[in-house]
CSV table of C-alpha atoms (C1' of nucleotides) in Angstrom, one decimal:
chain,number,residue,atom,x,y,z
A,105,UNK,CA,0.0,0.0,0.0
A,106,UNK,CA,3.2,2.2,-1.1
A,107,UNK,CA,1.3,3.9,-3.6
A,108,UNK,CA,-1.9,5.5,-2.6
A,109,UNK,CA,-1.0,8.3,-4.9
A,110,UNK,CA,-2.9,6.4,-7.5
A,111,UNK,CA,-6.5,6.3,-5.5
A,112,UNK,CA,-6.5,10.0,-6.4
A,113,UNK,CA,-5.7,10.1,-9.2
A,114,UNK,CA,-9.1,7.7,-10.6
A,115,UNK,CA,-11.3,9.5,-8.3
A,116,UNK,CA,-11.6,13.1,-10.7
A,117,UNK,CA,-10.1,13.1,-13.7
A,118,UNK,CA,-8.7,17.0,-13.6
A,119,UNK,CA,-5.0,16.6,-14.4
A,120,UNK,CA,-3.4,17.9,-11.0
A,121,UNK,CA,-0.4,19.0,-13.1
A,122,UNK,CA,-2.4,21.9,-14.5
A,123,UNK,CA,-2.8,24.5,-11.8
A,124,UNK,CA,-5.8,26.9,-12.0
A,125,UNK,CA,-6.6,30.2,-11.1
A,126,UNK,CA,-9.3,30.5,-8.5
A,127,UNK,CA,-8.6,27.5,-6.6
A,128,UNK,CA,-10.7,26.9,-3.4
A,129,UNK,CA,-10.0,29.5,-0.4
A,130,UNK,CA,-8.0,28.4,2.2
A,131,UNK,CA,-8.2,28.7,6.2
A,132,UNK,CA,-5.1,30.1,8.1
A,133,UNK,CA,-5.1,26.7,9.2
A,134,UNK,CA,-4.5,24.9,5.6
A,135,UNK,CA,-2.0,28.2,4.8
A,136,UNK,CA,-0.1,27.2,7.8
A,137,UNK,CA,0.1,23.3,7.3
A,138,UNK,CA,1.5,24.6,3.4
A,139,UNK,CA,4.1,26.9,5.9
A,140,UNK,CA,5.4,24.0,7.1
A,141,UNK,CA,5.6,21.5,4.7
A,142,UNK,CA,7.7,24.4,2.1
A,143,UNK,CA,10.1,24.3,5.2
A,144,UNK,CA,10.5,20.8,5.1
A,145,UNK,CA,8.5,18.4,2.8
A,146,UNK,CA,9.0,15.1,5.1
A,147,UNK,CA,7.9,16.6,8.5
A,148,UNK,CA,5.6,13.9,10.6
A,149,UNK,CA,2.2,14.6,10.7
A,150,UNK,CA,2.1,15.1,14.9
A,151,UNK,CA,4.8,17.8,14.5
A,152,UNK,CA,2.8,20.2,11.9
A,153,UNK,CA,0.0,19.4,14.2
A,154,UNK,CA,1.8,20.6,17.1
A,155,UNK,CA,2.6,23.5,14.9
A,156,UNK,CA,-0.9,24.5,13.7
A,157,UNK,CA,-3.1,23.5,16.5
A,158,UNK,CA,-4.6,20.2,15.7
A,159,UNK,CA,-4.1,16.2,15.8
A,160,UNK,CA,-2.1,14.4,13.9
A,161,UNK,CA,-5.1,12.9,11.9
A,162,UNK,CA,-6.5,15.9,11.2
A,163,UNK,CA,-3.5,17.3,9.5
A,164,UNK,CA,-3.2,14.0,7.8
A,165,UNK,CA,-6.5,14.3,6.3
A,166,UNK,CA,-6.1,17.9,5.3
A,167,UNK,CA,-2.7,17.3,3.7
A,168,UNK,CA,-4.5,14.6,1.7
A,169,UNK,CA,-7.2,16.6,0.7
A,170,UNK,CA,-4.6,19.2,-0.4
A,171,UNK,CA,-3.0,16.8,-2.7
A,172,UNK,CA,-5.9,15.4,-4.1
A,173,UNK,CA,-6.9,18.9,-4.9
A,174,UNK,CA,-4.1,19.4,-6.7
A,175,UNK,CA,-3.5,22.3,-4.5
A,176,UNK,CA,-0.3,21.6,-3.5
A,177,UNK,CA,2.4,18.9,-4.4
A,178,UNK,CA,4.9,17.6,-2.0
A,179,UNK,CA,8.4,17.0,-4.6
A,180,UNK,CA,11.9,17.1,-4.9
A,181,UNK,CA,13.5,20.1,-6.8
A,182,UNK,CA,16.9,20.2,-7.8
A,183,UNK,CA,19.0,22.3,-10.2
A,184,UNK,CA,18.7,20.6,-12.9
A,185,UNK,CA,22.9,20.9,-13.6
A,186,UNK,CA,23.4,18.9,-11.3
A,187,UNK,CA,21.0,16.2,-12.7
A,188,UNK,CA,22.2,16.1,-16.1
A,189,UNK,CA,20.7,18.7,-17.7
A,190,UNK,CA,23.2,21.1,-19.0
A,191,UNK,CA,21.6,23.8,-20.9
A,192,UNK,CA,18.0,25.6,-19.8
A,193,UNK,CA,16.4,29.1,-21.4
A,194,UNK,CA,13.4,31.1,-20.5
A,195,UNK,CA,12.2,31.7,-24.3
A,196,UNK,CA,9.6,34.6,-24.6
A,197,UNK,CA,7.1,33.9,-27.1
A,198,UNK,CA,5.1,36.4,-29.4
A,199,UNK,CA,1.7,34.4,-30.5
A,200,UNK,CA,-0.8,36.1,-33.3
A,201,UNK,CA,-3.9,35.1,-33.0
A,202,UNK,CA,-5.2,32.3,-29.6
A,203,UNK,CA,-2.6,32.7,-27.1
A,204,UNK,CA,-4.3,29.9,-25.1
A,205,UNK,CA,-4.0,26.4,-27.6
A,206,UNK,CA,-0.1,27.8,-28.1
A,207,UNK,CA,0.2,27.9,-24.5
A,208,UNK,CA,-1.2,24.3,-24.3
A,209,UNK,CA,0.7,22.9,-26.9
A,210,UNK,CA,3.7,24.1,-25.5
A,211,UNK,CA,2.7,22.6,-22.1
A,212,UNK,CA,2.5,19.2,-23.9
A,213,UNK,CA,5.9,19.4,-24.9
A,214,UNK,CA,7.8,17.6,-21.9
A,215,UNK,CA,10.9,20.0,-22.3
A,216,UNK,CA,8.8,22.7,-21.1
A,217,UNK,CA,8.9,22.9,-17.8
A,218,UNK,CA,7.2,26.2,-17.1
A,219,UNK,CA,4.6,27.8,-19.0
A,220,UNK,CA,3.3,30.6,-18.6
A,221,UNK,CA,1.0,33.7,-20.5
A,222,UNK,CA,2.1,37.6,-19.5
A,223,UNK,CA,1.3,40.8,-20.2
A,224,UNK,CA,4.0,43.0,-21.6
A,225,UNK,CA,6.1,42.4,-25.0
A,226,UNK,CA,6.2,38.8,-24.5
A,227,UNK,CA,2.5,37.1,-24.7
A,228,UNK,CA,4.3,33.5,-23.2
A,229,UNK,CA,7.4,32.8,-21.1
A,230,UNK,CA,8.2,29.3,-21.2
A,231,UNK,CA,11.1,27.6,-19.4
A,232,UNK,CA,12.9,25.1,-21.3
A,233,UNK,CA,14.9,22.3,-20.1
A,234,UNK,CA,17.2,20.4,-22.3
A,235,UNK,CA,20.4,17.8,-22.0
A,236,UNK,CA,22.6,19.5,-24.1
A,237,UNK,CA,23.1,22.4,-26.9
A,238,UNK,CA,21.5,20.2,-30.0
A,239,UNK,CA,18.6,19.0,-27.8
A,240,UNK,CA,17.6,23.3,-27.4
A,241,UNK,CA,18.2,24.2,-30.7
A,242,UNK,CA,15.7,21.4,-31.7
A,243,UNK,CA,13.3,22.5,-29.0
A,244,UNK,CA,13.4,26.0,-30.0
A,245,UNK,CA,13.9,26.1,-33.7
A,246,UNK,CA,11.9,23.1,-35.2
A,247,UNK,CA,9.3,22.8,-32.2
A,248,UNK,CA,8.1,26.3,-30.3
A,249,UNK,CA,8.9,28.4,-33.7
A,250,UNK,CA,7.0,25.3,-35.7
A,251,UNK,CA,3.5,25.8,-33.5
A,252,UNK,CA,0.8,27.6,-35.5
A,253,UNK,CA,0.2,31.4,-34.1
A,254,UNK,CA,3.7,31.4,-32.9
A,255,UNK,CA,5.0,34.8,-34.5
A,256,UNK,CA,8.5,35.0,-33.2
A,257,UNK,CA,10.7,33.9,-30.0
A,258,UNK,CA,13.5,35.5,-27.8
A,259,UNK,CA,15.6,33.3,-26.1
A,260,UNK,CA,17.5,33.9,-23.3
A,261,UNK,CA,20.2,30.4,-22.3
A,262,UNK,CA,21.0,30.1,-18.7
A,263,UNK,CA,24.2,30.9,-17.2
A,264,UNK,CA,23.9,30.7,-13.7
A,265,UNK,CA,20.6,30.1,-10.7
A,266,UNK,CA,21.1,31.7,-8.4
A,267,UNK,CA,18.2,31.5,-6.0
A,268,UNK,CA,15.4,28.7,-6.5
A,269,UNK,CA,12.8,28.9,-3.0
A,270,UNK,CA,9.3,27.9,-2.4
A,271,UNK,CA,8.7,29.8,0.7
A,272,UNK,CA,6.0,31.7,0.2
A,273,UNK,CA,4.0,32.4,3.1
A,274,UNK,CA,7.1,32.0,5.1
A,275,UNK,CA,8.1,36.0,5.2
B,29,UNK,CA,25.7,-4.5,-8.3
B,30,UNK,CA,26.2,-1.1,-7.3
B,31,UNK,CA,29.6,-1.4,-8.3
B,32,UNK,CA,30.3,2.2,-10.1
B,33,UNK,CA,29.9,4.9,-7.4
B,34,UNK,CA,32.7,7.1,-8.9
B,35,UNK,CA,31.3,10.0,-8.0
B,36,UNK,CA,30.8,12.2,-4.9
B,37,UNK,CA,34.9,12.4,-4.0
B,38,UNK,CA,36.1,15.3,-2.0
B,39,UNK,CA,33.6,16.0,0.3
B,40,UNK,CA,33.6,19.9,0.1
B,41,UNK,CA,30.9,21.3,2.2
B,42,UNK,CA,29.6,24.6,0.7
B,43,UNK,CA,26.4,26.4,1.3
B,44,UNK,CA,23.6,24.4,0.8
B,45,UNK,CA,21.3,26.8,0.3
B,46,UNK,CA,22.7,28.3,-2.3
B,47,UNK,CA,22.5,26.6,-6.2
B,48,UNK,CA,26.1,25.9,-7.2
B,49,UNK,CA,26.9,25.5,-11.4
B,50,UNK,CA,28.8,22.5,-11.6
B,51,UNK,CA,27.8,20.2,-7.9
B,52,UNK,CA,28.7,16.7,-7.8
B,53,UNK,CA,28.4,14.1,-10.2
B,54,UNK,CA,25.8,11.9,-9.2
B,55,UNK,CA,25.7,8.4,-10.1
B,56,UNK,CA,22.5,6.5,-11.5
B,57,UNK,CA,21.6,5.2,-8.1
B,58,UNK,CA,21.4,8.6,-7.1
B,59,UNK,CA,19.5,9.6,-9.8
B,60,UNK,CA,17.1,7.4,-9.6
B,61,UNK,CA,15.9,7.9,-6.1
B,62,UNK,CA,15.8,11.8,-7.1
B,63,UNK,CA,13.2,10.7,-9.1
B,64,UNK,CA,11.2,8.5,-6.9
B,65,UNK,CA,11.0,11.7,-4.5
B,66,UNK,CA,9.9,13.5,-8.0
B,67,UNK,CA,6.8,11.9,-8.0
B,68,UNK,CA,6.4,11.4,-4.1
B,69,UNK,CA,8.5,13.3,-1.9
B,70,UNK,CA,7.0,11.0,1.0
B,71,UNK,CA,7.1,8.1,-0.7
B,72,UNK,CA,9.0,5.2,2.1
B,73,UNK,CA,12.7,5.5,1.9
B,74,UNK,CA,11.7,1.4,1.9
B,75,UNK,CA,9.8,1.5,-1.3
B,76,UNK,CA,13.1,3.4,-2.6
B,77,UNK,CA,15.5,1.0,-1.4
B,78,UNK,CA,13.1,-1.3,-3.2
B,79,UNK,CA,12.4,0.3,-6.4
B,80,UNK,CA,16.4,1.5,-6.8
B,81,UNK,CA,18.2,-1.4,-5.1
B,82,UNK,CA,19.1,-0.8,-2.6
B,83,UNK,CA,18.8,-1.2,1.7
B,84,UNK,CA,16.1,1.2,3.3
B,85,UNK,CA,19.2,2.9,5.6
B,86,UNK,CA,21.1,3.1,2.3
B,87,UNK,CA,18.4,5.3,0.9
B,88,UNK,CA,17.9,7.0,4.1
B,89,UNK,CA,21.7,8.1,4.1
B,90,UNK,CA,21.9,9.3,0.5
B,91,UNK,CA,19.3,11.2,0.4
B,92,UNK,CA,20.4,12.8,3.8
B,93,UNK,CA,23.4,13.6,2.1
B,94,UNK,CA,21.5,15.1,-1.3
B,95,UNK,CA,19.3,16.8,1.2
B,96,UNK,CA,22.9,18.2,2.9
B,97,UNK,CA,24.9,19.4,-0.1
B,98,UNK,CA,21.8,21.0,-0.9
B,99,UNK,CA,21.5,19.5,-4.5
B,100,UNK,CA,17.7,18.7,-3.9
B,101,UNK,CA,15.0,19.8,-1.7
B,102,UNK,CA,11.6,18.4,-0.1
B,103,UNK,CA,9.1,20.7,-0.2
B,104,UNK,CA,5.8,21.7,-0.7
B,105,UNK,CA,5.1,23.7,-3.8
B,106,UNK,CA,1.7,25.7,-4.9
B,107,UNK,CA,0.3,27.8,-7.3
B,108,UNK,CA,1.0,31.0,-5.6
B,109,UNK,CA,-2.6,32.6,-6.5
B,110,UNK,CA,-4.0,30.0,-4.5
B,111,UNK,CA,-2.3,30.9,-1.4
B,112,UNK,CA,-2.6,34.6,-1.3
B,113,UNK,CA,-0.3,35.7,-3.8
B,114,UNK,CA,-2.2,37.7,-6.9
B,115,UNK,CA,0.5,39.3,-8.4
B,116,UNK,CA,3.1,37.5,-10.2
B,117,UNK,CA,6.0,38.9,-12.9
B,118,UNK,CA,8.8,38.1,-14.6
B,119,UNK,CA,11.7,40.8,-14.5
B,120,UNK,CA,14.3,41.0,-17.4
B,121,UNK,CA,17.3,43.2,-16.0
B,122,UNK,CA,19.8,45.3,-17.7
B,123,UNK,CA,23.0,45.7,-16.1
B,124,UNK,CA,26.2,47.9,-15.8
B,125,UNK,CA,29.1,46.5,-14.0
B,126,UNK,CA,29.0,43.5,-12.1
B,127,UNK,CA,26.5,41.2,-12.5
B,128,UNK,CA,26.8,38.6,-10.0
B,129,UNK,CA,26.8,41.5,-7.2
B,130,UNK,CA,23.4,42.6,-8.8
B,131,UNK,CA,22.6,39.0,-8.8
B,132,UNK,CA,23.2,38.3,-5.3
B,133,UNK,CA,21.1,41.6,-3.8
B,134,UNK,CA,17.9,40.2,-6.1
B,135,UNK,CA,18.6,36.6,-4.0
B,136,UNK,CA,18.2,38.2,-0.9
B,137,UNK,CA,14.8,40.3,-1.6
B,138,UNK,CA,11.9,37.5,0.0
B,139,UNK,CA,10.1,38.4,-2.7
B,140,UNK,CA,12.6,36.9,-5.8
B,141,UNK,CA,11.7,33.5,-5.7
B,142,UNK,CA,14.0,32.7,-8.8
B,143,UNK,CA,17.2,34.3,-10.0
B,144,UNK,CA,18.8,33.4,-13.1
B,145,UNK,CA,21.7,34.5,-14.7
B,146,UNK,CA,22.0,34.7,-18.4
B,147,UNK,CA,23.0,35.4,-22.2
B,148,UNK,CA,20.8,36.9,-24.6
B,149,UNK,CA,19.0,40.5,-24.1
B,150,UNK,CA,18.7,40.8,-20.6
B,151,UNK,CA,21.5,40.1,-17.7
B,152,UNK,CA,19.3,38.7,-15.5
B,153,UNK,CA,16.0,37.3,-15.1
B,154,UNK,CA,13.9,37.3,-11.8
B,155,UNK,CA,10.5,35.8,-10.8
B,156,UNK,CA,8.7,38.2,-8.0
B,157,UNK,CA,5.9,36.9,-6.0
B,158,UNK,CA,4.1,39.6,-4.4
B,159,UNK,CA,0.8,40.2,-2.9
B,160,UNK,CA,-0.3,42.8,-4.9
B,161,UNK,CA,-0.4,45.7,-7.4
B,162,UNK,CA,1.0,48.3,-5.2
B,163,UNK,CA,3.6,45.4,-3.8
B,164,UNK,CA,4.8,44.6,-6.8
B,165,UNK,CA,5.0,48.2,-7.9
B,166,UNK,CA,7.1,48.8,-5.1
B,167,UNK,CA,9.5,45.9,-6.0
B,168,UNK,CA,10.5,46.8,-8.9
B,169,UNK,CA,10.3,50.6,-8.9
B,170,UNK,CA,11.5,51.3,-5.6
B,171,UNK,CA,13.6,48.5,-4.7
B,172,UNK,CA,14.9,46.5,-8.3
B,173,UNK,CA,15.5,49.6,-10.0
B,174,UNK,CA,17.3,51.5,-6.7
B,175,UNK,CA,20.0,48.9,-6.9
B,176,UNK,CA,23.4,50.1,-8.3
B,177,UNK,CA,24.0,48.4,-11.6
B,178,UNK,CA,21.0,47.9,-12.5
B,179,UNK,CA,20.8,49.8,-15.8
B,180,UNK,CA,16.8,49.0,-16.5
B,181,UNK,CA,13.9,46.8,-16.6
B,182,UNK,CA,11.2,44.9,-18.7
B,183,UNK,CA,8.3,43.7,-16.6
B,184,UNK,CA,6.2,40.6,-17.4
B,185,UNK,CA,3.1,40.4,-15.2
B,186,UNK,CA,1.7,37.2,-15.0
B,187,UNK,CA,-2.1,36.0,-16.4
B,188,UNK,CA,-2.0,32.8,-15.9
B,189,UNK,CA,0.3,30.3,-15.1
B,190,UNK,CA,-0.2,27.0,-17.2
B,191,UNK,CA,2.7,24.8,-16.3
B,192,UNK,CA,4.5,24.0,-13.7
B,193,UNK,CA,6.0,20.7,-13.3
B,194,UNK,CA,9.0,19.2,-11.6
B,195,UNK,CA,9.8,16.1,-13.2
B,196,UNK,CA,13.4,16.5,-14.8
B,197,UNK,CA,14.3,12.5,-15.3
B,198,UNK,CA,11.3,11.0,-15.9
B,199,UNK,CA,10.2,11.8,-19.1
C,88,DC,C1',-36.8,17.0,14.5
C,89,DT,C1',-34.0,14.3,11.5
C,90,DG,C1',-30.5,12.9,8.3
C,91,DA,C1',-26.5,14.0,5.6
C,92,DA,C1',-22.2,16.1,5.2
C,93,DG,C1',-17.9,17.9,6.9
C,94,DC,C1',-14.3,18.1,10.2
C,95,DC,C1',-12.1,16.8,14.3
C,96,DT,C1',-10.3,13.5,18.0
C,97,DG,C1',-8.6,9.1,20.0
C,98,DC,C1',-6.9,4.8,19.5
C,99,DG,C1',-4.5,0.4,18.2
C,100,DG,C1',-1.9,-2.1,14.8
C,101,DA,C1',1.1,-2.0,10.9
C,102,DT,C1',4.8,0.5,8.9
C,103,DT,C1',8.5,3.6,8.9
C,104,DT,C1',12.2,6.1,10.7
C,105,DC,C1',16.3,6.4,13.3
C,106,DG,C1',20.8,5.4,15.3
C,107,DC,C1',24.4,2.3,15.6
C,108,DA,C1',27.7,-1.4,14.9
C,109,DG,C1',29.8,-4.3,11.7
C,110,DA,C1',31.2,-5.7,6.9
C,111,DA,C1',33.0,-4.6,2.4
C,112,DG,C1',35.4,-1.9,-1.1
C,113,DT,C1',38.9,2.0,-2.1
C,114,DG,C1',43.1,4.5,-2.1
C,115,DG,C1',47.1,5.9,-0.5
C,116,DG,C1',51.7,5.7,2.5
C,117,DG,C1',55.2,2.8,4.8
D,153,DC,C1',52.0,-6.4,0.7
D,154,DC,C1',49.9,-4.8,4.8
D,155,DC,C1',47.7,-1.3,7.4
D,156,DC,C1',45.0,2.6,8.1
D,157,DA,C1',41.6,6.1,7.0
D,158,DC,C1',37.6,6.9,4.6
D,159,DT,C1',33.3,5.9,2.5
D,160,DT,C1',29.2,3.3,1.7
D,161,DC,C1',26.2,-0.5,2.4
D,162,DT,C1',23.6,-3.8,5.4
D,163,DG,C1',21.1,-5.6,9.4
D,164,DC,C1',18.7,-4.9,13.4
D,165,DG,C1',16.1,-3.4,17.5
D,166,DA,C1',13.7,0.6,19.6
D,167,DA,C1',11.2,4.6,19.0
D,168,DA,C1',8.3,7.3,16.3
D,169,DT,C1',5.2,7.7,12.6
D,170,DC,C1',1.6,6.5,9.5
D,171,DC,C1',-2.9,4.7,8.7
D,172,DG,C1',-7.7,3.2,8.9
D,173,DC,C1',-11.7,3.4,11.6
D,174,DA,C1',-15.2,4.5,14.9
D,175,DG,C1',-17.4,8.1,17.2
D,176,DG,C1',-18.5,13.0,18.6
D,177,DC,C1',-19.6,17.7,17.4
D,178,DT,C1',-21.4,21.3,14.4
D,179,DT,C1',-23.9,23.0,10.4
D,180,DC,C1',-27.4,23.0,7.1
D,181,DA,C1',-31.3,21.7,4.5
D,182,DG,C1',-35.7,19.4,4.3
DNA sequence: CTGAAGCCTGCGGATTTCGCAGAAGTGGGG
DNA sequence: CCCCACTTCTGCGAAATCCGCAGGCTTCAG
């Protein structure tokens, strides 16, 4: 019973990848459970409890109601250097005509790691994540400039991260 | 079996916190139970072992060490607008001198969750998380802009975030 | 009033985590 | 070649945690 990831995942069929806009509201209670999970992903139930002011079950069952929500994930993050991935960019895109089914397809694509549509000169950033020089030219130039509505693309290569949190709340 | 741990020599201890260019190599064990905490960063460090190889202390004491050197991190992540946050951008930065000084004063404003270094038209690039209007106006007017080197600034305000995955590896 | 739904608590058993001691492989000096 | 220092893996109890379930409390609609 390693896996009861997978219960949730038959019960609705909304992809939790895909995060939306006006998610549910939250109590200060939930925000604060979030707090202390972004400080440390693997902290025991009774501990957060402690924390927030409640039982260990309850936080149990409102962790696992936050997951199956899809409102948060609990995940490892790495630089991806150190993983094997040697060359990123953020790529702004200019799209004429539906923004939206660009901004899908490029979310299909499983190079793109981040995608998403701004206001400014850009109508999409999208971050790309690639194993070496070839495998980004080949993103960019045959597969984000090759998507219908795509007008142009500006693409700016990583040199360096710097700084890569997920504290919010936490200020 | 595990017979080719070349990796990890030296045992340099530098600050985890911050994202280093060129970390350790890391092996295919390693590797592969960065990606079982991918998809669960709960999941049993038994149903690692079991799924990579390896004993459950094994597991336990390499990803202690991961978590140490600060090449990944457990944590909770969210869609910000679900937790409070309504204003989002992405800041493209011109600059005049030293970069990496420029660099490092974005890293320590709370409210630059990501800081990337890199070629192309802008210097830098910087993901703010703010509250909002007025906080993000004050972010980048009164406090990106204030910063010495810091030659100008294109704003991106976020509409909508569509992707947002962490699952480098398992593709 | 009554039933359904939502959320919390307490509790016991199964599972997991944790710390430690020992084995096994590696890479120099002497 | 042997020995030592270092690293990493394994096995194993003890302690802590996770998990499912039954029950209590409140809210809300009929």
């Amino acid at each position: 019973m390693h896996s009861d990831v997978v219960a949730s995942r038959s019960a609705e069929h909304r992809d939790s990848r895909e995060p939306r806009s006006g998610g549910p509201q939250l109590d200060s209670v939930s925000l604060a459970i979030i707090e202390q999970l972004q400080e440390d992903g693997r902290r025991p139930y009774a501990a957060i409890g402690k924390a927030v002011g409640l039982s260990e079950a309850a936080v149990r069952q409102r962790v696992q109601k936050l997951l199956d929500q899809g409102v948060m994930q609990i995940v490892a993050v790495t630089d991806p250097l150190t993983v094997g991935f040697r060359r990123q960019a953020m790529v702004g895109v200019h799209v004429e005509g539906d923004v939206e089914s660009v901004a899908d397809a490029l979310t299909a694509m499983s190079e793109c790691e981040y995608v998403v549509m701004t206001a400014g000169s850009f109508d999409l950033m999208v971050e790309i994540v690639c194993e070496d020089d070839d495998h980004l030219l080949e993103v960019i130039n045959r597969r984000i400039r090759a998507l219908p509505g795509v007008r142009s693309t500006e693409s700016f290569v990583y040199l360096k991260l710097k700084k890569q949190t997920y504290m919010w709340g936490t200020r």
